[in-house]
Amino acid sequence: MNPPPSFRRRAWQGDLSLARTCGLLYIVGGIALCAAIMVLVQRTNSIARGFLGLLAIVAWQVFSSVATWRAAARFTGPASLAVLARTVVVVGNLLIAAAVATLVGIV
């Protein structure tokens, strides 16, 4: 008998609800992670921790974006909500990419 899939695996596969993936993982989780990393970097004034924090944010962005995108594909409610969730992901990823480019000096 196999154990049930983990929360992380179900999210990655798009098996969680759209509200959970977009609302909790993508939006609330992303804001909480960014806030925690900003506080950590400001208190320690460490470039290394800032870089590790940036990597953590990018990793979270990839995970939560894929989870939200896949959940939107499986969503059986109003199509406009799935489109809205995917729009949030695209705009959020563009903002993160611009922030990363600015931080590393590409722009």
JSON list of C-alpha atoms in Angstrom, two decimals:
[
{"chain": "A", "resi": 1, "resn": "MET", "atom": "CA", "xyz": [0.00, 0.00, 0.00]},
{"chain": "A", "resi": 2, "resn": "ASN", "atom": "CA", "xyz": [1.43, 3.33, -1.08]},
{"chain": "A", "resi": 3, "resn": "PRO", "atom": "CA", "xyz": [1.28, 6.37, 1.20]},
{"chain": "A", "resi": 4, "resn": "PRO", "atom": "CA", "xyz": [-0.82, 9.28, -0.06]},
{"chain": "A", "resi": 5, "resn": "PRO", "atom": "CA", "xyz": [1.08, 11.86, -2.11]},
{"chain": "A", "resi": 6, "resn": "SER", "atom": "CA", "xyz": [2.56, 14.75, -0.17]},
{"chain": "A", "resi": 7, "resn": "PHE", "atom": "CA", "xyz": [1.13, 18.25, -0.23]},
{"chain": "A", "resi": 8, "resn": "ARG", "atom": "CA", "xyz": [4.11, 19.37, -2.30]},
{"chain": "A", "resi": 9, "resn": "ARG", "atom": "CA", "xyz": [3.60, 16.63, -4.89]},
{"chain": "A", "resi": 10, "resn": "ARG", "atom": "CA", "xyz": [-0.14, 17.27, -5.12]},
{"chain": "A", "resi": 11, "resn": "ALA", "atom": "CA", "xyz": [0.53, 21.00, -5.58]},
{"chain": "A", "resi": 12, "resn": "TRP", "atom": "CA", "xyz": [3.18, 20.38, -8.26]},
{"chain": "A", "resi": 13, "resn": "GLN", "atom": "CA", "xyz": [0.83, 18.09, -10.16]},
{"chain": "A", "resi": 14, "resn": "GLY", "atom": "CA", "xyz": [-2.02, 20.61, -10.02]},
{"chain": "A", "resi": 15, "resn": "ASP", "atom": "CA", "xyz": [-4.16, 18.37, -7.81]},
{"chain": "A", "resi": 16, "resn": "LEU", "atom": "CA", "xyz": [-4.93, 21.10, -5.25]},
{"chain": "A", "resi": 17, "resn": "SER", "atom": "CA", "xyz": [-7.72, 23.62, -5.68]},
{"chain": "A", "resi": 18, "resn": "LEU", "atom": "CA", "xyz": [-7.07, 26.79, -7.65]},
{"chain": "A", "resi": 19, "resn": "ALA", "atom": "CA", "xyz": [-7.83, 28.90, -4.57]},
{"chain": "A", "resi": 20, "resn": "ARG", "atom": "CA", "xyz": [-5.23, 27.03, -2.56]},
{"chain": "A", "resi": 21, "resn": "THR", "atom": "CA", "xyz": [-2.52, 27.19, -5.19]},
{"chain": "A", "resi": 22, "resn": "CYS", "atom": "CA", "xyz": [-3.02, 30.73, -6.45]},
{"chain": "A", "resi": 23, "resn": "GLY", "atom": "CA", "xyz": [-4.25, 32.31, -3.25]},
{"chain": "A", "resi": 24, "resn": "LEU", "atom": "CA", "xyz": [-2.21, 30.53, -0.61]},
{"chain": "A", "resi": 25, "resn": "LEU", "atom": "CA", "xyz": [0.88, 29.22, -2.36]},
{"chain": "A", "resi": 26, "resn": "TYR", "atom": "CA", "xyz": [1.50, 31.83, -5.01]},
{"chain": "A", "resi": 27, "resn": "ILE", "atom": "CA", "xyz": [0.27, 35.06, -3.46]},
{"chain": "A", "resi": 28, "resn": "VAL", "atom": "CA", "xyz": [0.38, 34.63, 0.33]},
{"chain": "A", "resi": 29, "resn": "GLY", "atom": "CA", "xyz": [3.35, 32.25, 0.29]},
{"chain": "A", "resi": 30, "resn": "GLY", "atom": "CA", "xyz": [5.32, 34.49, -2.04]},
{"chain": "A", "resi": 31, "resn": "ILE", "atom": "CA", "xyz": [4.66, 37.61, 0.01]},
{"chain": "A", "resi": 32, "resn": "ALA", "atom": "CA", "xyz": [5.53, 35.83, 3.27]},
{"chain": "A", "resi": 33, "resn": "LEU", "atom": "CA", "xyz": [8.77, 34.44, 1.83]},
{"chain": "A", "resi": 34, "resn": "CYS", "atom": "CA", "xyz": [9.84, 37.79, 0.39]},
{"chain": "A", "resi": 35, "resn": "ALA", "atom": "CA", "xyz": [9.07, 39.58, 3.65]},
{"chain": "A", "resi": 36, "resn": "ALA", "atom": "CA", "xyz": [10.98, 37.04, 5.73]},
{"chain": "A", "resi": 37, "resn": "ILE", "atom": "CA", "xyz": [14.01, 37.21, 3.46]},
{"chain": "A", "resi": 38, "resn": "MET", "atom": "CA", "xyz": [13.98, 41.02, 3.42]},
{"chain": "A", "resi": 39, "resn": "VAL", "atom": "CA", "xyz": [13.96, 41.09, 7.23]},
{"chain": "A", "resi": 40, "resn": "LEU", "atom": "CA", "xyz": [16.77, 38.52, 7.41]},
{"chain": "A", "resi": 41, "resn": "VAL", "atom": "CA", "xyz": [18.96, 40.39, 4.92]},
{"chain": "A", "resi": 42, "resn": "GLN", "atom": "CA", "xyz": [18.35, 43.78, 6.56]},
{"chain": "A", "resi": 43, "resn": "ARG", "atom": "CA", "xyz": [19.20, 42.44, 10.01]},
{"chain": "A", "resi": 44, "resn": "THR", "atom": "CA", "xyz": [22.34, 40.61, 8.93]},
{"chain": "A", "resi": 45, "resn": "ASN", "atom": "CA", "xyz": [23.44, 42.95, 6.14]},
{"chain": "A", "resi": 46, "resn": "SER", "atom": "CA", "xyz": [24.86, 39.92, 4.35]},
{"chain": "A", "resi": 47, "resn": "ILE", "atom": "CA", "xyz": [25.30, 39.74, 0.57]},
{"chain": "A", "resi": 48, "resn": "ALA", "atom": "CA", "xyz": [25.58, 35.95, 0.76]},
{"chain": "A", "resi": 49, "resn": "ARG", "atom": "CA", "xyz": [22.27, 35.67, 2.60]},
{"chain": "A", "resi": 50, "resn": "GLY", "atom": "CA", "xyz": [20.73, 38.08, 0.14]},
{"chain": "A", "resi": 51, "resn": "PHE", "atom": "CA", "xyz": [21.86, 35.90, -2.76]},
{"chain": "A", "resi": 52, "resn": "LEU", "atom": "CA", "xyz": [20.57, 32.75, -1.07]},
{"chain": "A", "resi": 53, "resn": "GLY", "atom": "CA", "xyz": [17.31, 34.56, -0.38]},
{"chain": "A", "resi": 54, "resn": "LEU", "atom": "CA", "xyz": [17.06, 35.51, -4.03]},
{"chain": "A", "resi": 55, "resn": "LEU", "atom": "CA", "xyz": [17.58, 31.86, -5.03]},
{"chain": "A", "resi": 56, "resn": "ALA", "atom": "CA", "xyz": [14.87, 30.82, -2.56]},
{"chain": "A", "resi": 57, "resn": "ILE", "atom": "CA", "xyz": [12.46, 33.36, -4.02]},
{"chain": "A", "resi": 58, "resn": "VAL", "atom": "CA", "xyz": [13.13, 32.19, -7.58]},
{"chain": "A", "resi": 59, "resn": "ALA", "atom": "CA", "xyz": [12.71, 28.53, -6.55]},
{"chain": "A", "resi": 60, "resn": "TRP", "atom": "CA", "xyz": [9.43, 29.34, -4.79]},
{"chain": "A", "resi": 61, "resn": "GLN", "atom": "CA", "xyz": [8.28, 31.34, -7.80]},
{"chain": "A", "resi": 62, "resn": "VAL", "atom": "CA", "xyz": [8.90, 28.39, -10.12]},
{"chain": "A", "resi": 63, "resn": "PHE", "atom": "CA", "xyz": [7.17, 25.91, -7.79]},
{"chain": "A", "resi": 64, "resn": "SER", "atom": "CA", "xyz": [4.12, 28.05, -7.07]},
{"chain": "A", "resi": 65, "resn": "SER", "atom": "CA", "xyz": [3.81, 29.16, -10.71]},
{"chain": "A", "resi": 66, "resn": "VAL", "atom": "CA", "xyz": [3.76, 25.59, -12.00]},
{"chain": "A", "resi": 67, "resn": "ALA", "atom": "CA", "xyz": [1.32, 24.54, -9.28]},
{"chain": "A", "resi": 68, "resn": "THR", "atom": "CA", "xyz": [-1.03, 27.44, -10.06]},
{"chain": "A", "resi": 69, "resn": "TRP", "atom": "CA", "xyz": [-0.80, 26.97, -13.83]},
{"chain": "A", "resi": 70, "resn": "ARG", "atom": "CA", "xyz": [-1.62, 23.27, -13.56]},
{"chain": "A", "resi": 71, "resn": "ALA", "atom": "CA", "xyz": [-4.43, 23.87, -11.07]},
{"chain": "A", "resi": 72, "resn": "ALA", "atom": "CA", "xyz": [-5.90, 26.43, -13.48]},
{"chain": "A", "resi": 73, "resn": "ALA", "atom": "CA", "xyz": [-5.82, 23.81, -16.23]},
{"chain": "A", "resi": 74, "resn": "ARG", "atom": "CA", "xyz": [-7.84, 21.41, -14.06]},
{"chain": "A", "resi": 75, "resn": "PHE", "atom": "CA", "xyz": [-10.22, 24.03, -12.71]},
{"chain": "A", "resi": 76, "resn": "THR", "atom": "CA", "xyz": [-13.85, 23.22, -13.49]},
{"chain": "A", "resi": 77, "resn": "GLY", "atom": "CA", "xyz": [-15.37, 26.51, -12.34]},
{"chain": "A", "resi": 78, "resn": "PRO", "atom": "CA", "xyz": [-15.75, 29.71, -14.33]},
{"chain": "A", "resi": 79, "resn": "ALA", "atom": "CA", "xyz": [-13.09, 29.95, -17.02]},
{"chain": "A", "resi": 80, "resn": "SER", "atom": "CA", "xyz": [-12.52, 33.61, -16.14]},
{"chain": "A", "resi": 81, "resn": "LEU", "atom": "CA", "xyz": [-11.05, 32.57, -12.76]},
{"chain": "A", "resi": 82, "resn": "ALA", "atom": "CA", "xyz": [-8.58, 30.22, -14.41]},
{"chain": "A", "resi": 83, "resn": "VAL", "atom": "CA", "xyz": [-7.58, 32.98, -16.84]},
{"chain": "A", "resi": 84, "resn": "LEU", "atom": "CA", "xyz": [-7.21, 35.42, -13.95]},
{"chain": "A", "resi": 85, "resn": "ALA", "atom": "CA", "xyz": [-4.98, 33.00, -12.02]},
{"chain": "A", "resi": 86, "resn": "ARG", "atom": "CA", "xyz": [-2.76, 32.47, -15.05]},
{"chain": "A", "resi": 87, "resn": "THR", "atom": "CA", "xyz": [-2.62, 36.24, -15.61]},
{"chain": "A", "resi": 88, "resn": "VAL", "atom": "CA", "xyz": [-1.49, 36.71, -12.00]},
{"chain": "A", "resi": 89, "resn": "VAL", "atom": "CA", "xyz": [1.27, 34.14, -12.60]},
{"chain": "A", "resi": 90, "resn": "VAL", "atom": "CA", "xyz": [2.49, 35.80, -15.81]},
{"chain": "A", "resi": 91, "resn": "VAL", "atom": "CA", "xyz": [2.49, 39.31, -14.33]},
{"chain": "A", "resi": 92, "resn": "GLY", "atom": "CA", "xyz": [4.09, 38.10, -11.08]},
{"chain": "A", "resi": 93, "resn": "ASN", "atom": "CA", "xyz": [6.84, 36.29, -12.97]},
{"chain": "A", "resi": 94, "resn": "LEU", "atom": "CA", "xyz": [7.54, 39.35, -15.10]},
{"chain": "A", "resi": 95, "resn": "LEU", "atom": "CA", "xyz": [7.84, 41.47, -11.94]},
{"chain": "A", "resi": 96, "resn": "ILE", "atom": "CA", "xyz": [10.16, 38.95, -10.28]},
{"chain": "A", "resi": 97, "resn": "ALA", "atom": "CA", "xyz": [12.29, 38.73, -13.44]},
{"chain": "A", "resi": 98, "resn": "ALA", "atom": "CA", "xyz": [12.56, 42.52, -13.58]},
{"chain": "A", "resi": 99, "resn": "ALA", "atom": "CA", "xyz": [13.52, 42.67, -9.90]},
{"chain": "A", "resi": 100, "resn": "VAL", "atom": "CA", "xyz": [16.17, 39.96, -10.32]},
{"chain": "A", "resi": 101, "resn": "ALA", "atom": "CA", "xyz": [17.56, 41.68, -13.44]},
{"chain": "A", "resi": 102, "resn": "THR", "atom": "CA", "xyz": [17.78, 44.95, -11.54]},
{"chain": "A", "resi": 103, "resn": "LEU", "atom": "CA", "xyz": [19.46, 43.34, -8.54]},
{"chain": "A", "resi": 104, "resn": "VAL", "atom": "CA", "xyz": [22.12, 41.58, -10.58]},
{"chain": "A", "resi": 105, "resn": "GLY", "atom": "CA", "xyz": [22.71, 44.62, -12.76]},
{"chain": "A", "resi": 106, "resn": "ILE", "atom": "CA", "xyz": [21.41, 43.39, -16.10]},
{"chain": "A", "resi": 107, "resn": "VAL", "atom": "CA", "xyz": [19.03, 46.32, -16.53]}
]
